[in-house]
mmCIF file with all atom_site columns, C-alpha atoms in Angstrom:
data_model
loop_
_atom_site.group_PDB
_atom_site.id
_atom_site.type_symbol
_atom_site.label_atom_id
_atom_site.label_alt_id
_atom_site.label_comp_id
_atom_site.label_asym_id
_atom_site.label_entity_id
_atom_site.label_seq_id
_atom_site.pdbx_PDB_ins_code
_atom_site.Cartn_x
_atom_site.Cartn_y
_atom_site.Cartn_z
_atom_site.occupancy
_atom_site.B_iso_or_equiv
_atom_site.pdbx_formal_charge
_atom_site.auth_seq_id
_atom_site.auth_comp_id
_atom_site.auth_asym_id
_atom_site.auth_atom_id
_atom_site.pdbx_PDB_model_num
ATOM 1  C CA . PHE X 1 1  ? 0.000   0.000  0.000   1.00 0.00 ? 45  PHE X CA 1
ATOM 2  C CA . GLY X 1 2  ? 0.919   3.612  -0.360  1.00 0.00 ? 46  GLY X CA 1
ATOM 3  C CA . LEU X 1 3  ? -0.407  7.010  -1.260  1.00 0.00 ? 47  LEU X CA 1
ATOM 4  C CA . SER X 1 4  ? -2.631  6.922  -4.306  1.00 0.00 ? 48  SER X CA 1
ATOM 5  C CA . ILE X 1 5  ? -4.938  9.052  -6.442  1.00 0.00 ? 49  ILE X CA 1
ATOM 6  C CA . PHE X 1 6  ? -7.422  8.371  -9.216  1.00 0.00 ? 50  PHE X CA 1
ATOM 7  C CA . THR X 1 7  ? -6.060  10.801 -11.799 1.00 0.00 ? 51  THR X CA 1
ATOM 8  C CA . GLY X 1 8  ? -2.657  10.248 -13.352 1.00 0.00 ? 52  GLY X CA 1
ATOM 9  C CA . ASP X 1 9  ? -1.858  13.823 -14.360 1.00 0.00 ? 53  ASP X CA 1
ATOM 10 C CA . LEU X 1 10 ? -0.629  14.757 -10.855 1.00 0.00 ? 54  LEU X CA 1
ATOM 11 C CA . VAL X 1 11 ? 1.495   11.645 -10.245 1.00 0.00 ? 55  VAL X CA 1
ATOM 12 C CA . PRO X 1 12 ? 4.785   13.064 -11.672 1.00 0.00 ? 56  PRO X CA 1
ATOM 13 C CA . ILE X 1 13 ? 4.403   16.263 -9.634  1.00 0.00 ? 57  ILE X CA 1
ATOM 14 C CA . LYS X 1 14 ? 3.646   14.388 -6.411  1.00 0.00 ? 58  LYS X CA 1
ATOM 15 C CA . LYS X 1 15 ? 6.577   12.011 -6.961  1.00 0.00 ? 59  LYS X CA 1
ATOM 16 C CA . ALA X 1 16 ? 8.937   14.946 -7.581  1.00 0.00 ? 60  ALA X CA 1
ATOM 17 C CA . LEU X 1 17 ? 7.779   16.663 -4.384  1.00 0.00 ? 61  LEU X CA 1
ATOM 18 C CA . ILE X 1 18 ? 8.397   13.513 -2.348  1.00 0.00 ? 62  ILE X CA 1
ATOM 19 C CA . GLN X 1 19 ? 11.812  12.895 -3.897  1.00 0.00 ? 63  GLN X CA 1
ATOM 20 C CA . THR X 1 20 ? 13.003  16.413 -3.070  1.00 0.00 ? 64  THR X CA 1
ATOM 21 C CA . ALA X 1 21 ? 11.454  16.712 0.402   1.00 0.00 ? 65  ALA X CA 1
ATOM 22 C CA . GLN X 1 22 ? 13.519  16.528 3.572   1.00 0.00 ? 66  GLN X CA 1
ATOM 23 C CA . GLN X 1 23 ? 10.549  14.917 5.339   1.00 0.00 ? 67  GLN X CA 1
ATOM 24 C CA . VAL X 1 24 ? 7.341   13.483 3.958   1.00 0.00 ? 68  VAL X CA 1
ATOM 25 C CA . PHE X 1 25 ? 4.077   13.889 5.863   1.00 0.00 ? 69  PHE X CA 1
ATOM 26 C CA . GLY X 1 26 ? 0.853   12.089 5.019   1.00 0.00 ? 70  GLY X CA 1
ATOM 27 C CA . VAL X 1 27 ? -2.414  13.530 6.309   1.00 0.00 ? 71  VAL X CA 1
ATOM 28 C CA . VAL X 1 28 ? -4.888  10.667 6.169   1.00 0.00 ? 72  VAL X CA 1
ATOM 29 C CA . ASP X 1 29 ? -8.375  10.206 7.611   1.00 0.00 ? 73  ASP X CA 1
ATOM 30 C CA . HIS X 1 30 ? -8.609  6.752  9.244   1.00 0.00 ? 74  HIS X CA 1
ATOM 31 C CA . HIS X 1 31 ? -11.285 5.705  6.724   1.00 0.00 ? 75  HIS X CA 1
ATOM 32 C CA . LYS X 1 32 ? -8.710  5.912  3.914   1.00 0.00 ? 76  LYS X CA 1
ATOM 33 C CA . PHE X 1 33 ? -6.384  3.247  5.350   1.00 0.00 ? 77  PHE X CA 1
ATOM 34 C CA . GLY X 1 34 ? -6.703  -0.018 3.476   1.00 0.00 ? 78  GLY X CA 1
ATOM 35 C CA . GLN X 1 35 ? -8.260  1.710  0.462   1.00 0.00 ? 79  GLN X CA 1
ATOM 36 C CA . PHE X 1 36 ? -6.542  2.241  -2.853  1.00 0.00 ? 80  PHE X CA 1
ATOM 37 C CA . ALA X 1 37 ? -6.988  4.300  -5.984  1.00 0.00 ? 81  ALA X CA 1
ATOM 38 C CA . LEU X 1 38 ? -5.925  3.785  -9.544  1.00 0.00 ? 82  LEU X CA 1
ATOM 39 C CA . ARG X 1 39 ? -2.404  5.232  -9.325  1.00 0.00 ? 83  ARG X CA 1
ATOM 40 C CA . THR X 1 40 ? 0.105   4.995  -6.492  1.00 0.00 ? 84  THR X CA 1
ATOM 41 C CA . PHE X 1 41 ? 2.592   7.854  -6.226  1.00 0.00 ? 85  PHE X CA 1
ATOM 42 C CA . ALA X 1 42 ? 4.392   6.894  -2.997  1.00 0.00 ? 86  ALA X CA 1
ATOM 43 C CA . LEU X 1 43 ? 4.974   3.808  -0.902  1.00 0.00 ? 87  LEU X CA 1
ATOM 44 C CA . CYS X 1 44 ? 4.294   3.879  2.828   1.00 0.00 ? 88  CYS X CA 1
ATOM 45 C CA . ALA X 1 45 ? 8.028   3.378  3.372   1.00 0.00 ? 89  ALA X CA 1
ATOM 46 C CA . GLU X 1 46 ? 8.588   6.844  1.880   1.00 0.00 ? 90  GLU X CA 1
ATOM 47 C CA . LEU X 1 47 ? 6.599   8.508  4.677   1.00 0.00 ? 91  LEU X CA 1
ATOM 48 C CA . ASP X 1 48 ? 8.247   9.937  7.760   1.00 0.00 ? 92  ASP X CA 1
ATOM 49 C CA . VAL X 1 49 ? 5.077   10.982 9.585   1.00 0.00 ? 93  VAL X CA 1
ATOM 50 C CA . ILE X 1 50 ? 1.395   10.123 9.261   1.00 0.00 ? 94  ILE X CA 1
ATOM 51 C CA . ILE X 1 51 ? -1.091  12.583 10.720  1.00 0.00 ? 95  ILE X CA 1
ATOM 52 C CA . THR X 1 52 ? -4.470  10.938 11.272  1.00 0.00 ? 96  THR X CA 1
ATOM 53 C CA . ASP X 1 53 ? -7.480  10.911 13.551  1.00 0.00 ? 97  ASP X CA 1
ATOM 54 C CA . SER X 1 54 ? -8.023  8.654  16.562  1.00 0.00 ? 98  SER X CA 1
ATOM 55 C CA . GLY X 1 55 ? -10.122 6.147  14.598  1.00 0.00 ? 99  GLY X CA 1
ATOM 56 C CA . LEU X 1 56 ? -7.073  4.280  13.277  1.00 0.00 ? 100 LEU X CA 1
ATOM 57 C CA . SER X 1 57 ? -6.990  0.732  14.662  1.00 0.00 ? 101 SER X CA 1
ATOM 58 C CA . GLU X 1 58 ? -4.207  -0.109 17.103  1.00 0.00 ? 102 GLU X CA 1
ATOM 59 C CA . GLU X 1 59 ? -3.193  -3.065 14.936  1.00 0.00 ? 103 GLU X CA 1
ATOM 60 C CA . MET X 1 60 ? -2.670  -0.861 11.883  1.00 0.00 ? 104 MET X CA 1
ATOM 61 C CA . ALA X 1 61 ? -0.945  1.826  13.958  1.00 0.00 ? 105 ALA X CA 1
ATOM 62 C CA . GLU X 1 62 ? 1.533   -0.741 15.302  1.00 0.00 ? 106 GLU X CA 1
ATOM 63 C CA . GLY X 1 63 ? 2.427   -1.805 11.784  1.00 0.00 ? 107 GLY X CA 1
ATOM 64 C CA . PHE X 1 64 ? 3.374   1.746  10.850  1.00 0.00 ? 108 PHE X CA 1
ATOM 65 C CA . LYS X 1 65 ? 5.297   2.279  14.064  1.00 0.00 ? 109 LYS X CA 1
ATOM 66 C CA . LYS X 1 66 ? 7.300   -0.915 13.490  1.00 0.00 ? 110 LYS X CA 1
ATOM 67 C CA . SER X 1 67 ? 8.163   0.415  10.036  1.00 0.00 ? 111 SER X CA 1
ATOM 68 C CA . GLY X 1 68 ? 9.665   3.527  11.620  1.00 0.00 ? 112 GLY X CA 1
ATOM 69 C CA . ILE X 1 69 ? 6.830   5.874  10.688  1.00 0.00 ? 113 ILE X CA 1
ATOM 70 C CA . THR X 1 70 ? 5.802   8.392  13.347  1.00 0.00 ? 114 THR X CA 1
ATOM 71 C CA . LEU X 1 71 ? 2.058   8.672  13.985  1.00 0.00 ? 115 LEU X CA 1
ATOM 72 C CA . GLU X 1 72 ? 0.480   11.913 15.129  1.00 0.00 ? 116 GLU X CA 1
ATOM 73 C CA . TYR X 1 73 ? -3.152  12.100 16.197  1.00 0.00 ? 117 TYR X CA 1
#
């Protein structure tokens, strides 16, 4: 899984932003976890921090933490 969108025209821009960033933040509502769209522009491993709401399951949160991703609620 990773960060994805339905339209492909923004994928090159989003990839370039991630490649040049010092840190990558994902702001994701807990309902979006486990969902996917047509085009993936970043893998979860490319994220440094995920900002989400408190509805994220503890099991999923632990998986991100074990991968070295910081979670902020």
